[in-house]
XYZ file of C-alpha atoms in Angstrom:
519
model
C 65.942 -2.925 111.573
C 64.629 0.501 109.722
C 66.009 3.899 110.009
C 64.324 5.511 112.612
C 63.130 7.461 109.332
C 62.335 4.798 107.000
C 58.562 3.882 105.998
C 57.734 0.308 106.600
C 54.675 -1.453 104.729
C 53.503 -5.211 105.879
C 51.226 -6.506 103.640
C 50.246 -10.761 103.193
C 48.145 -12.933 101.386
C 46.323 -15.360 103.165
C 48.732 -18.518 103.311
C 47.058 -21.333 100.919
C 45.400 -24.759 101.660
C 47.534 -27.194 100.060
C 44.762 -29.975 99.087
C 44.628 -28.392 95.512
C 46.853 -27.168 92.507
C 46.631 -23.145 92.291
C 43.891 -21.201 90.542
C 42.793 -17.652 89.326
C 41.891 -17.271 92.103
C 45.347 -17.355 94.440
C 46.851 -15.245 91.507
C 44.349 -12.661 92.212
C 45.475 -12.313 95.827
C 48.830 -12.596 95.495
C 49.047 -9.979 92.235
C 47.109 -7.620 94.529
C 49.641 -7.883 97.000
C 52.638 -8.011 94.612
C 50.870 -4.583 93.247
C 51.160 -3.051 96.610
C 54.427 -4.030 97.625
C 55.894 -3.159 94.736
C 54.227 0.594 94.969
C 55.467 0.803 98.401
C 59.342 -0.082 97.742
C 59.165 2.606 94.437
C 57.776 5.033 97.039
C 60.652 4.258 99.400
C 58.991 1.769 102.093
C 60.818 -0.671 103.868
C 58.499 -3.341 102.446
C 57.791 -7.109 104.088
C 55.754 -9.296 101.723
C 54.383 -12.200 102.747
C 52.795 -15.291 101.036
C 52.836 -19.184 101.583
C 50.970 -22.425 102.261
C 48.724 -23.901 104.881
C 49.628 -27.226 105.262
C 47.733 -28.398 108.396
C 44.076 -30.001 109.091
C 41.862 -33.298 108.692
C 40.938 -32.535 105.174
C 44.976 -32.752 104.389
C 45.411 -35.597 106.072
C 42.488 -36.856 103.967
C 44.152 -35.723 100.670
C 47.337 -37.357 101.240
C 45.668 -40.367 102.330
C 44.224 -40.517 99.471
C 46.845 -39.826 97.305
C 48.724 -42.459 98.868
C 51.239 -40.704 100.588
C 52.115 -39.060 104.007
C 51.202 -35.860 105.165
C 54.526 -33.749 104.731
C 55.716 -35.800 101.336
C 51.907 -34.661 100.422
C 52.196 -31.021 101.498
C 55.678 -31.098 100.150
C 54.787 -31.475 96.171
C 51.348 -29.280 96.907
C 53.775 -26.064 98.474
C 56.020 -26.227 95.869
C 53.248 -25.451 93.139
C 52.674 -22.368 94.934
C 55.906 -21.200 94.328
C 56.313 -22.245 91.035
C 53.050 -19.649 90.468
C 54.771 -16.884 92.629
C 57.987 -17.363 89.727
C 55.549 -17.508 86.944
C 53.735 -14.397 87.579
C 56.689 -12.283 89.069
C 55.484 -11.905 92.515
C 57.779 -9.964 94.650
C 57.218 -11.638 98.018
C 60.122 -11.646 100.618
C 59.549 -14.917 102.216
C 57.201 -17.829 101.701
C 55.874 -19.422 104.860
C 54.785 -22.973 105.605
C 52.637 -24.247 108.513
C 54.950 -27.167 109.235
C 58.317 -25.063 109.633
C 59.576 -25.590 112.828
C 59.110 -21.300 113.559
C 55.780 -21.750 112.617
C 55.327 -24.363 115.505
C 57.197 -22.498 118.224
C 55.445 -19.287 117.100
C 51.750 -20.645 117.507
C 52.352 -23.149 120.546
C 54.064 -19.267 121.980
C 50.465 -18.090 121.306
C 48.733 -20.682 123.191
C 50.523 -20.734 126.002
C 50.159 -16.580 125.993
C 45.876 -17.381 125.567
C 46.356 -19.757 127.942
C 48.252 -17.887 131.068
C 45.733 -15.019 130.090
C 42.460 -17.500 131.313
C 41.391 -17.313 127.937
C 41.049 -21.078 127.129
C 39.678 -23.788 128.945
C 39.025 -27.925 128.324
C 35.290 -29.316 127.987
C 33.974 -31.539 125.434
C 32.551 -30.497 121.993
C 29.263 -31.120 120.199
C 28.377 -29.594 117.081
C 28.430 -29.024 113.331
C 31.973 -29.429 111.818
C 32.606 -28.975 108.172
C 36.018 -30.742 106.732
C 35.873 -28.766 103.757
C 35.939 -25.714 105.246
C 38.104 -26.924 108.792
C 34.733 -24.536 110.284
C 32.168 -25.410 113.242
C 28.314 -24.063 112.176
C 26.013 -23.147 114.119
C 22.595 -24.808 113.590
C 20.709 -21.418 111.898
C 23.556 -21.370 109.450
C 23.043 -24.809 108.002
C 20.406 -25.723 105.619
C 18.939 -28.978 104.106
C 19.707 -30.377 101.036
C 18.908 -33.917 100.103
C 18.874 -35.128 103.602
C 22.138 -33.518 104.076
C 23.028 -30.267 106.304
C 25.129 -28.526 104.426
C 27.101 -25.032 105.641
C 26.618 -21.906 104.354
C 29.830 -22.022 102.082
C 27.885 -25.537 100.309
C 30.192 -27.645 101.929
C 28.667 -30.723 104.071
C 28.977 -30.711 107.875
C 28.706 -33.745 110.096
C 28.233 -33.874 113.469
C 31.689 -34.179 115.866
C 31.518 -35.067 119.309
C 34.639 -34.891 120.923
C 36.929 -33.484 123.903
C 38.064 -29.449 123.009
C 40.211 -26.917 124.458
C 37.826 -23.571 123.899
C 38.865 -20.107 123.364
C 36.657 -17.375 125.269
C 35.361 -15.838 122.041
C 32.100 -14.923 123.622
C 33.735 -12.349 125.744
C 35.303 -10.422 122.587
C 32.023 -9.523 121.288
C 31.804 -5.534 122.468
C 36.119 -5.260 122.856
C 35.494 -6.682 118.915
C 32.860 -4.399 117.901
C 34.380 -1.239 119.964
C 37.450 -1.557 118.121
C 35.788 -1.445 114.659
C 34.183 1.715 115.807
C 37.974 3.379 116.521
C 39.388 2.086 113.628
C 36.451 2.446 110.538
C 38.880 1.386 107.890
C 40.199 -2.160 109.378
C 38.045 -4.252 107.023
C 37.350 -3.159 103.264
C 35.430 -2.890 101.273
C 32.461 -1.139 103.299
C 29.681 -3.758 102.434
C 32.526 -6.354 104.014
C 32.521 -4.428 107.185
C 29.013 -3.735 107.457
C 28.787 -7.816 107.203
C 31.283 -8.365 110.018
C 29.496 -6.278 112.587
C 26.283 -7.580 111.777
C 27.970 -10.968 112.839
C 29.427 -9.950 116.017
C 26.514 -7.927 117.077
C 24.506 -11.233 116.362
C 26.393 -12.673 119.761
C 29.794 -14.600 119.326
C 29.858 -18.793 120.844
C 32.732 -19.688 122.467
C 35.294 -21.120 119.879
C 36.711 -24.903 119.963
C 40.460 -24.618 119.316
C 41.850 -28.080 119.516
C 40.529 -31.676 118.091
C 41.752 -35.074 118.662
C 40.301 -37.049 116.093
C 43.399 -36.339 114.186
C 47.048 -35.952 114.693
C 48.358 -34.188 111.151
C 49.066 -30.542 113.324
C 50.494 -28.756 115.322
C 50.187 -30.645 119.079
C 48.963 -28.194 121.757
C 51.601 -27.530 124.457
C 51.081 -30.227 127.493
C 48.536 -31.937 125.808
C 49.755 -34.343 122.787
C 45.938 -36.105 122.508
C 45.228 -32.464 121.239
C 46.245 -30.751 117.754
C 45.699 -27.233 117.213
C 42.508 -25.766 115.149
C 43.590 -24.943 111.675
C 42.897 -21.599 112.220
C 44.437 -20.911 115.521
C 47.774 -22.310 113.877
C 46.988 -20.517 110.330
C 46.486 -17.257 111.145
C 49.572 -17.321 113.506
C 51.507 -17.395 110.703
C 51.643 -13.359 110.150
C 53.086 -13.150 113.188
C 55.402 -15.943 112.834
C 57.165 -14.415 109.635
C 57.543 -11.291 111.675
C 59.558 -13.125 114.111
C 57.320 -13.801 116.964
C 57.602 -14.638 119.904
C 61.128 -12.374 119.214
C 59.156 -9.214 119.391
C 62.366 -7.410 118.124
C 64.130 -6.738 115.107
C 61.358 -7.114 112.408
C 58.241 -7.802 114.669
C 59.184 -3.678 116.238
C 59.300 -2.572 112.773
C 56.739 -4.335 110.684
C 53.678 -5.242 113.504
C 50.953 -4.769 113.206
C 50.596 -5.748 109.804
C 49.199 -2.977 107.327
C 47.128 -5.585 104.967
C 46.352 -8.584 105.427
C 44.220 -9.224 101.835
C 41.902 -12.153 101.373
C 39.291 -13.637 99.457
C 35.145 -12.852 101.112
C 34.861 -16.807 102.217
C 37.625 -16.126 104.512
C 36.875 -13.007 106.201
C 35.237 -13.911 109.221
C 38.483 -16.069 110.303
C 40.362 -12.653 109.943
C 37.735 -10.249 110.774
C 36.263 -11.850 114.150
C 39.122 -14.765 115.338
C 42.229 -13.373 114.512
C 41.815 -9.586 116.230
C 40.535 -11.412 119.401
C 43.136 -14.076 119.334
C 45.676 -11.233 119.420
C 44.021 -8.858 121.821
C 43.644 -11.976 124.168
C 47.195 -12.255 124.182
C 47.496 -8.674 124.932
C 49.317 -8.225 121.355
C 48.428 -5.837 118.320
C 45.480 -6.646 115.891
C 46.502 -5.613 112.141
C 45.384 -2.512 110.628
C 43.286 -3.725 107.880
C 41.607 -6.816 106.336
C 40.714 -6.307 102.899
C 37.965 -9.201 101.481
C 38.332 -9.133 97.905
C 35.442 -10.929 95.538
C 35.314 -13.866 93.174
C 36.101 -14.486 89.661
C 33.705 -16.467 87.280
C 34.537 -17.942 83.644
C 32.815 -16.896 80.693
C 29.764 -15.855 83.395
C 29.461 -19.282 85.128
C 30.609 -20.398 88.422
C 34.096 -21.916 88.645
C 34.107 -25.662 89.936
C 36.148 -28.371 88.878
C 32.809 -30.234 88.486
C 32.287 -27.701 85.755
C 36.174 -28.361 84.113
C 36.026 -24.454 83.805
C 39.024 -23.915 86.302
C 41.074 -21.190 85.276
C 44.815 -21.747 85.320
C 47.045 -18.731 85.812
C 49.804 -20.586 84.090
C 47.801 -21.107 80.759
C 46.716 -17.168 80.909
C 49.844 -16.040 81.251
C 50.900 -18.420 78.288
C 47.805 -17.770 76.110
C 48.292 -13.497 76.648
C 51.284 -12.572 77.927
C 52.372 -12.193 81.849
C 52.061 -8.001 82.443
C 48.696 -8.522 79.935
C 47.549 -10.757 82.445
C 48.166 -8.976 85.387
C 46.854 -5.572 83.898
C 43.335 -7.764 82.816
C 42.966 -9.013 86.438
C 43.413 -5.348 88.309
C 42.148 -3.195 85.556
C 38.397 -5.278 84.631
C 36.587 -5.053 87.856
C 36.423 -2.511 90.549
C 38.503 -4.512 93.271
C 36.414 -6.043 96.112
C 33.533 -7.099 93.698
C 32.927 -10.312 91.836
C 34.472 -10.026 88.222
C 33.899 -12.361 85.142
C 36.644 -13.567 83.123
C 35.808 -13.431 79.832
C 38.257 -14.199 76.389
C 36.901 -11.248 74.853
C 36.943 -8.792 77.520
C 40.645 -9.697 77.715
C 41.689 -9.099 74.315
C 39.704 -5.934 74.138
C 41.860 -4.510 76.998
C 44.687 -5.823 75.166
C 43.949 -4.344 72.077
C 42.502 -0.561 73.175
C 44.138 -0.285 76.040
C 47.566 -1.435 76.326
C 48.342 -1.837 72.029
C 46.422 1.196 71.052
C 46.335 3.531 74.091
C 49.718 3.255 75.877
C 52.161 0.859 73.184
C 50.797 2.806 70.286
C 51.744 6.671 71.844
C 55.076 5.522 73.401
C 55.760 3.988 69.951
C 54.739 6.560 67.722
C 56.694 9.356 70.051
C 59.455 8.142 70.636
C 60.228 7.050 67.180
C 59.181 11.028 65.851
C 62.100 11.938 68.651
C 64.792 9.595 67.249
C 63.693 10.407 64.024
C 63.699 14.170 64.418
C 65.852 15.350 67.071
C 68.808 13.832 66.572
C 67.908 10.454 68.042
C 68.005 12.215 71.739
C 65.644 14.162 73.926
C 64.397 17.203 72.597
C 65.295 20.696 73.848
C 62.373 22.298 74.739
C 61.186 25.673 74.837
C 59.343 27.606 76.953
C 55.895 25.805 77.937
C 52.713 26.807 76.134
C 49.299 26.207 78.457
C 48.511 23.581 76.351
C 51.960 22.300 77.287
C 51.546 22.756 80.962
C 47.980 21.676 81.181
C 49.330 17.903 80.453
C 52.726 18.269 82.996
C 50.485 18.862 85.358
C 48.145 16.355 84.932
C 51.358 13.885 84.816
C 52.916 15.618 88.125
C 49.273 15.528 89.823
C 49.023 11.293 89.148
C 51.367 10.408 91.966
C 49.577 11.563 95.334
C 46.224 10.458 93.445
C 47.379 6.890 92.683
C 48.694 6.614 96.152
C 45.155 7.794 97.549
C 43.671 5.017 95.438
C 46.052 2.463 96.773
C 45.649 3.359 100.495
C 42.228 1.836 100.015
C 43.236 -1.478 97.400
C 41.453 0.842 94.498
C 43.410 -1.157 91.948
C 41.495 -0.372 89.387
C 40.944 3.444 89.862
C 44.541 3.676 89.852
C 45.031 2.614 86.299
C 41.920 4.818 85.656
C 43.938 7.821 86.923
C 47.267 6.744 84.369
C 45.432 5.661 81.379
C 43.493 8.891 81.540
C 46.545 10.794 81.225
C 47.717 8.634 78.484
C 44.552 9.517 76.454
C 45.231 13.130 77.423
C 48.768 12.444 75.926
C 47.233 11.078 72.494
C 44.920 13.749 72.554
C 47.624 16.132 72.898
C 49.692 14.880 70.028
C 46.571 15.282 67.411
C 46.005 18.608 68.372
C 49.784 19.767 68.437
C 50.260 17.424 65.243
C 54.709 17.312 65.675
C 55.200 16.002 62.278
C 53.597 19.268 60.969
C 55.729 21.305 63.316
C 58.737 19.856 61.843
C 58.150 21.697 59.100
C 57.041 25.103 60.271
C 57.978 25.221 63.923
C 60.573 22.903 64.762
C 61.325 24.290 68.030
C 58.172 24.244 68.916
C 57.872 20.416 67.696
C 60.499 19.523 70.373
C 58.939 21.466 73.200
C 55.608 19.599 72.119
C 57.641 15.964 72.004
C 59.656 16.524 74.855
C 56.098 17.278 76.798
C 54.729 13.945 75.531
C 58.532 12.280 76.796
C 57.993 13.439 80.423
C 53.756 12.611 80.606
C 55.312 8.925 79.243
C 57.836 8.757 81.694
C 55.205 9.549 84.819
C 52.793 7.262 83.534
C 55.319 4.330 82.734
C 57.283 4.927 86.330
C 53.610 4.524 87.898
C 52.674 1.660 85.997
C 55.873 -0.265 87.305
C 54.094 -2.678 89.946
C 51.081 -3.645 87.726
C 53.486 -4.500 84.777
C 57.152 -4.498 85.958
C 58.630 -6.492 82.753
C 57.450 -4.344 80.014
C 57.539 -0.903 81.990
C 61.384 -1.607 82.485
C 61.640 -2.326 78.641
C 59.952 1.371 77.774
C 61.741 2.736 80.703
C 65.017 1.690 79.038
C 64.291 3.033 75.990
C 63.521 6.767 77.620
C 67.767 5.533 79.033
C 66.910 6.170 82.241
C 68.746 3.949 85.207
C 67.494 2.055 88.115
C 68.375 4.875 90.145
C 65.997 7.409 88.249
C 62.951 4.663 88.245
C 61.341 5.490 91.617
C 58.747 7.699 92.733
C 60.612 10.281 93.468
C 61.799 11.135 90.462
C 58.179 12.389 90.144
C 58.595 15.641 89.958
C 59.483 18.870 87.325
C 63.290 18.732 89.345
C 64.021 15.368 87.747
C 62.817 16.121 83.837
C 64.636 14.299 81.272
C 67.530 15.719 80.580
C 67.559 16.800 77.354
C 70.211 15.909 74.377
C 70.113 12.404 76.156
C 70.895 9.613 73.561
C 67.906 7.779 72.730
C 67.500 4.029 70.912
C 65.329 3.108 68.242
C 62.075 2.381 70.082
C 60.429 -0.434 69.837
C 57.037 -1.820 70.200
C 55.676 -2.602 73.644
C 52.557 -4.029 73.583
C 51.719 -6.234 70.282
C 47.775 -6.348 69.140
C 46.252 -9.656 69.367
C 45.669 -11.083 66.021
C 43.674 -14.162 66.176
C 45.132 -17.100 64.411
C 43.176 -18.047 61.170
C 40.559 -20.400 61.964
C 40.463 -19.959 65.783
C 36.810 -19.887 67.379
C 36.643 -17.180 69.358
């Protein structure tokens, strides 16, 4: 358990259907969550991250099927993929949950029988719109025609199931539902997500069908094998489940209710609507926020494997580099909007913003400090305005980033660094250090050793968007894993001059296309 003291964070991606390989589009999610954790354990949090794969549901028995294989051998291969992404792109999580663990099971058959003993669910027999694709009932004014074919609002197909269903009393949660977005404004983000929710709800909420038995690849409902849970019932248990529940101990005490729970817009109702009344229903916490994040396209088209314009994580990170990619992905689009992936718009981040921007100052300081001070941290002097102007820019980055990242501004966060790193090559044109050298040398080193400490603040806050080459600059300013958190931040814990530095070397390499490529 925490320190009575200690911070604790909780954020999780939503846990991923396992009848496809990963895409650009699970990265995304998981880098944004990677991003936070990794902010919250530099900024001394007691951090739980949580990822994983949701292995239930007709359309993976269908996959297998046809695939040739059983359901678990199936789900088996799928999961693993997801994990060889998490290694690939240096995700952080703490544990990686599956839907066919045997916690998972007593976790969400806990749940029902909770729902259950509360009068919340009840047996009749269901008729209606049921997509496979998207393990979702429609309503008829949500479907629409296309080529004799009703197809859901996501453009999936539906077909009509008739079939015996335990129900959850959804209908009942409509003003507890909409009442508790009005006490807690900030539970889904961004606004436009929130406005869509309650729009939703406040269009009247059907009782939900929570069981099917025209399937068996699930989890069975307790006293009544002929049923298996709805996908969603059993997949959004899953947060809980990783806590430790039903244990409502140890981690559940320190870590529920769940900060963030980030996901992509498709799935926001399920987390939005279901999940807060499941829990309330069961007389346990909702989470504090949902945050719906948008879609990426490909060179300004759609992505569909129809298309062949899938974008692989794995080949990005190959093709650019792994802390290029995750900067690109965070830094391109203001986070909760749609964003376009585009080969161009990734090298030109590349090349002016990481190479030229941040690679070229720490590069060109650095090596004027070896060079001319002794190969150590200069001594400085007392602070000119000029001087102080920039420290305090650094020192003011900290409580501005963290305001940004209270509300998954991913993007204005780097905003807030990068514009003190063109402050900081500003700063050495003006002050011009290799003229100094000449006629002011102290004054050089109070000038270089101001440009060392608005490096250090920017590099130290750039840690969870590009924790591989941050630790290699980090290194070279010799400072230990001990003097890499956040709260270090702060005119106390300066670099300590006459410090033995290496020879620098060069962070982030320009992209040079190879002779002959098309671009």
């Amino acid at each position: 358990m925490s320190s009575p003291d200690q911070k604790t964070y909780y954020v999780t991606t939503p846990i991923y259907y396992v009848n496809d390989s990963p895409h650009i589009g699970h990265a995304y999610t998981t880098l944004a969550c990677d991003v936070l954790a990794r902010f919250k354990r530099l900024d001394g949090y007691r951090v739980k991250f949580l990822t994983g794969t949701d292995e239930h549901g007709q359309k993976v028995e269908k996959a297998a099927e046809a695939a040739g294989v059983d359901p678990q051998s199936f789900t088996d291969e799928v999961s693993q993929r997801f994990r060889t992404l998490a290694a690939t792109m240096n995700f952080s999580n703490d544990d990686f949950i599956r839907t066919t663990e045997e916690r998972h099971k007593r976790a969400v058959q806990d749940l029902w029988v909770r729902l259950q003993e509360r009068g919340h669910i009840y047996l009749e027999s269901y008729d209606g719109w049921y997509s496979v694709r998207d393990e979702a009932f429609y309503g008829e004014g949500e479907l629409v025609e296309k080529d004799g074919q009703k197809i859901a609002p996501t453009g999936a197909p539906v077909e009509w199931v008739k079939e015996p269903s335990y129900f959850f009393d959804l209908s009942k949660w409509q003003e507890p539902l909409l009442r508790f977005y009005e006490e807690n404004p900030n539970f889904i983000l961004p606004d436009s997500r929130r406005n869509e929710v309650i729009s939703f709800v406040k269009g009247g909420l059907r009782d939900l069908s929570i069981s099917r038995t025209s399937f068996k690849w699930g989890v069975p409902v307790p006293g009544d094998d002929a049923h298996i849970m709805y996908v969603w019932l059993d997949a959004l248990t899953n947060y809980i489940t990783a806590a430790g529940y039903p244990n409502q101990d140890g981690d559940y005490a320190d870590f529920w209710p769940a900060d963030l729970h980030m996901v992509g817009k498709d799935i926001l109702r399920f987390h939005a609507v279901y999940w807060p009344a499941f829990l309330m229903a069961a007389d346990l916490e909702p989470p504090k926020r949902v945050f719906a994040h948008g879609w990426w396209t490909n060179e300004g088209e759609k992505i569909s494997k129809s298309l062949g314009n899938v974008i692989d994580p794995v080949s990005l990170v190959e093709t650019y580099g792994l802390d290029q990619t995750r900067y690109f992905l965070l830094r391109e689009v203001p986070f909760g909007n749609d964003g376009d992936f585009s080969h161009q718009a990734m090298i030109n981040r590349m090349n002016s913003e990481l190479a030229n921007d941040l690679g070229n100052l720490c590069q060109r300081v650095l090596s004027m400090v070896v060079k001319n001070c002794d190969g150590a941290v200069p001594t400085p002097g007392a602070f000119e305005p000029s001087d102080q102007a920039l420290l305090d820019k650094a020192h003011a980055m900290l409580p501005a980033v963290r305001a940004h990242l209270d509300v998954q501004a991913f993007h204005k966060m780097l905003e807030t660094v990068f514009e003190v790193v063109g402050d900081a090559n500003r700063y050495v044109d003006e002050m011009a250090p290799w003229a100094l050298r000449k006629t002011d040398p102290a004054r050089m080193e109070t000038v270089l050793y101001t440009l060392a400490e608005a490096i250090r603040h920017a590099v130290i806050l750039l840690q969870p968007v590009m924790p591989d080459t941050t630790a290699k600059l980090l290194d070279q300013l010799v400072l230990g894993p001990d003097e890499r958190g956040f709260d270090r931040l702060n005119p106390a814990c300066r670099l300590t001059p006459g410090t033995p530095l290496p020879k620098p070397e060069g962070a982030f390499p320009r992209w040079v296309a190879e002779e002959g490529a098309s671009q």
